[in-house]
Short mmCIF file of C-alpha atoms in Angstrom, two decimals:
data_model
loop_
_atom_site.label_atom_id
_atom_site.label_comp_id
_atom_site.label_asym_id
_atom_site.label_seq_id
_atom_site.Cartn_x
_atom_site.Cartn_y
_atom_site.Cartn_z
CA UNK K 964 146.59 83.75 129.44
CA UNK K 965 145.74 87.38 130.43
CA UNK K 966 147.10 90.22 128.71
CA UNK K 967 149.99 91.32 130.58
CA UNK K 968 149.21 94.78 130.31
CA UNK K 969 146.35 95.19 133.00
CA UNK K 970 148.65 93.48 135.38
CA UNK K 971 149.93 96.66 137.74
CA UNK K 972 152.98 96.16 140.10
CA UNK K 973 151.67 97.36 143.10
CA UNK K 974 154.79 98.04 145.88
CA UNK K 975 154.20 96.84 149.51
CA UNK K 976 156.31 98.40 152.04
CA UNK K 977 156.89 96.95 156.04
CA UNK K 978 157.28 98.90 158.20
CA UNK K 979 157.12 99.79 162.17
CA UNK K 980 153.81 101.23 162.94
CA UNK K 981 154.84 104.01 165.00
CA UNK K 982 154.82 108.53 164.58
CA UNK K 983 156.71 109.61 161.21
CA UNK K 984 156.98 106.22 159.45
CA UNK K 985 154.59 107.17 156.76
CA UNK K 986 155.95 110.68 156.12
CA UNK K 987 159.88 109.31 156.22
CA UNK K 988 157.79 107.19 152.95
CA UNK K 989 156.64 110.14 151.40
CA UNK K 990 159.63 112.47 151.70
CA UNK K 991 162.06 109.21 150.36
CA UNK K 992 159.47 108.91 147.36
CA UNK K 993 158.90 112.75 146.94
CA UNK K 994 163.07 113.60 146.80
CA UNK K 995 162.95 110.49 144.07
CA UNK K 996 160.50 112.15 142.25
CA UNK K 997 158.01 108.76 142.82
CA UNK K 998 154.08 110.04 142.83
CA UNK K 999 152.01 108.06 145.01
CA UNK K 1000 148.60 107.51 142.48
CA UNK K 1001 146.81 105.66 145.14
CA UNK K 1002 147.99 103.99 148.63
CA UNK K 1003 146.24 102.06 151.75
CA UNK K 1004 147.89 101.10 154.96
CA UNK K 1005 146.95 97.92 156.46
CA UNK K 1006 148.44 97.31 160.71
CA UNK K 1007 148.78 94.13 162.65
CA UNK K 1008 150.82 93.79 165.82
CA UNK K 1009 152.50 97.19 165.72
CA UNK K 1010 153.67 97.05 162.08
CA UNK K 1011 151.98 98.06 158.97
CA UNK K 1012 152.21 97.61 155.27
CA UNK K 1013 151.81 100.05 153.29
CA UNK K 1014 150.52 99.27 149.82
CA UNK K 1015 151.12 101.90 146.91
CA UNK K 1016 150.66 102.32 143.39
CA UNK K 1017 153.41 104.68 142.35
CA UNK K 1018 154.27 105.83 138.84
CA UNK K 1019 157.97 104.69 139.25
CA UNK K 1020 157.63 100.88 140.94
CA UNK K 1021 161.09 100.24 140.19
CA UNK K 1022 163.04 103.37 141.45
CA UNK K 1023 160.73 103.29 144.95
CA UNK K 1024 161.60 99.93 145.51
CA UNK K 1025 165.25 101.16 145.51
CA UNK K 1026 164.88 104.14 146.85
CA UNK K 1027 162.85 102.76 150.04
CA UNK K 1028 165.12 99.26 150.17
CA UNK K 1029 167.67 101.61 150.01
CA UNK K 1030 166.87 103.22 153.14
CA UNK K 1031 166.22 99.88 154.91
CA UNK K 1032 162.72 99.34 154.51
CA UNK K 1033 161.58 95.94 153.64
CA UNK K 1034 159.80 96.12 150.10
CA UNK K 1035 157.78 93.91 147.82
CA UNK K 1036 156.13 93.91 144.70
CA UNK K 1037 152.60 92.38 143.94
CA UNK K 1038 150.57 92.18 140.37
CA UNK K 1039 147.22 93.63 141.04
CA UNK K 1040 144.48 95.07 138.74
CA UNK K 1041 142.29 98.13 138.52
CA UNK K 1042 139.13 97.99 137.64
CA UNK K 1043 136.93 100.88 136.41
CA UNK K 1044 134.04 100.41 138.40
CA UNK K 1045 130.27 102.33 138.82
CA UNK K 1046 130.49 104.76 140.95
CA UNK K 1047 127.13 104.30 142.56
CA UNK K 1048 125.35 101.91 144.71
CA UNK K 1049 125.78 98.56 142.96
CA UNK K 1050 129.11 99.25 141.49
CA UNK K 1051 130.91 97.52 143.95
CA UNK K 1052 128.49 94.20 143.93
CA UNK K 1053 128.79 93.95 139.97
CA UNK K 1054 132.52 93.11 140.73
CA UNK K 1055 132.67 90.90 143.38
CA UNK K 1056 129.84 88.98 142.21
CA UNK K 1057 131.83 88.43 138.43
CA UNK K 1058 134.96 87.31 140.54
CA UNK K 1059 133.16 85.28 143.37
CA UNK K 1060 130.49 83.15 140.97
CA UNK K 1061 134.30 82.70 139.59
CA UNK K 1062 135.57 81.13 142.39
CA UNK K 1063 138.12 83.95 142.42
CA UNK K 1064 139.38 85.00 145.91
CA UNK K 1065 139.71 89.35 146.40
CA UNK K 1066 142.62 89.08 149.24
CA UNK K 1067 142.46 92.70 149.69
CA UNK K 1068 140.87 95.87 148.04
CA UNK K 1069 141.32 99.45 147.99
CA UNK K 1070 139.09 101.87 146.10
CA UNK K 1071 139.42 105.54 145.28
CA UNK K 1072 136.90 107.61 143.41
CA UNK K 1073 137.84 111.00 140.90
CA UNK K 1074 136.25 112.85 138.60
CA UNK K 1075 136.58 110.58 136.21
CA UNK K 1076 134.89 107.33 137.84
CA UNK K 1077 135.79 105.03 140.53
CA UNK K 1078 138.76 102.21 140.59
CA UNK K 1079 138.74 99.21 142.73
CA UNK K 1080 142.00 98.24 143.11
CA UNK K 1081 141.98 94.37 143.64
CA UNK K 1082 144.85 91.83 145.02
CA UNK K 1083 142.98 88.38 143.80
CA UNK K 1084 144.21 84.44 144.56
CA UNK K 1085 143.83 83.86 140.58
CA UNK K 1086 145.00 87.29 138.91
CA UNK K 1087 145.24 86.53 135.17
CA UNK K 1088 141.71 84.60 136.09
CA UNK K 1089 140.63 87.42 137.49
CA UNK K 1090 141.17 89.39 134.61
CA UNK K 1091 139.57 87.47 131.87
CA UNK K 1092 136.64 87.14 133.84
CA UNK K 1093 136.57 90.72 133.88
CA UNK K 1094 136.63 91.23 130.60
CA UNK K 1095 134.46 88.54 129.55
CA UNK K 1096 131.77 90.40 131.63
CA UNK K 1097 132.25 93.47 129.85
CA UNK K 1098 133.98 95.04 132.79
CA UNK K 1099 136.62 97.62 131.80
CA UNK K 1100 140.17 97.04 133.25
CA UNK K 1101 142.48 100.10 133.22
CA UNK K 1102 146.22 99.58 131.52
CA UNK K 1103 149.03 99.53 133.32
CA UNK K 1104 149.98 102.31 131.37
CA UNK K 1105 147.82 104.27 133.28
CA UNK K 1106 150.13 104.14 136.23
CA UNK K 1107 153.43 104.83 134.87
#
């Protein structure tokens, strides 16, 4: 069983994909005092989802139900990855010769590395395959 504690509670938010829906988000999450770490925004057939990793899951999810939104929660993990040509490859081959699905992926890259963020078919899987490859996953702690 994988530890628990690289298992990050990403929130997914619905939404109509139409002029000020992603800054009513932001000001909703801002006035709760909910940083955004990291975010991508996915559309098909005039809505979107916005996916987020926030340091606060729990008080966006109310904050955002609250104002009518439709919001989810899914366990993904962050991986430190290379930031450099091959860095991306070194991943997806560990999870793929795995037989480990990557649903989605977002990346964003920082002073101190680059972090794939990964949604994956077998998470806890996922993440001792990871590990056993000597990848390095980032805590959850990180995000809080």
């Amino acid at each position: 069983m994988a530890e628990k504690k690289y298992l990050i509670k990403q929130v997914s938010i619905f939404s109509e994909n139409k002029p000020g829906r992603l800054a009513a988000i932001a000001s909703a999450l801002e006035e709760a005092g909910v940083n955004i770490l990291a975010f991508s925004i996915a559309e098909a057939n005039g809505f979107g989802v916005v996916r987020a990793l926030v340091n606060k899951p729990d008080l966006a999810h109310k904050t955002l139900t609250d104002l009518g939104f439709m919001v989810s929660f899914t366990d993904v993990i962050a991986v430190a990855m290379r930031d450099e040509p091959g860095g991306l490859f070194e991943i997806a081959r560990i999870l793929g010769e795995a037989g480990i699905n990557i649903e989605y992926s977002y990346a964003y890259s920082g002073k101190d590395g680059a972090v794939l963020i990964l949604r994956v078919d077998q998470v806890e899987e996922g993440v001792e395959k990871i590990l056993a490859a000597g990848g390095t996953l980032l805590d959850v702690s990180l995000f809080q």
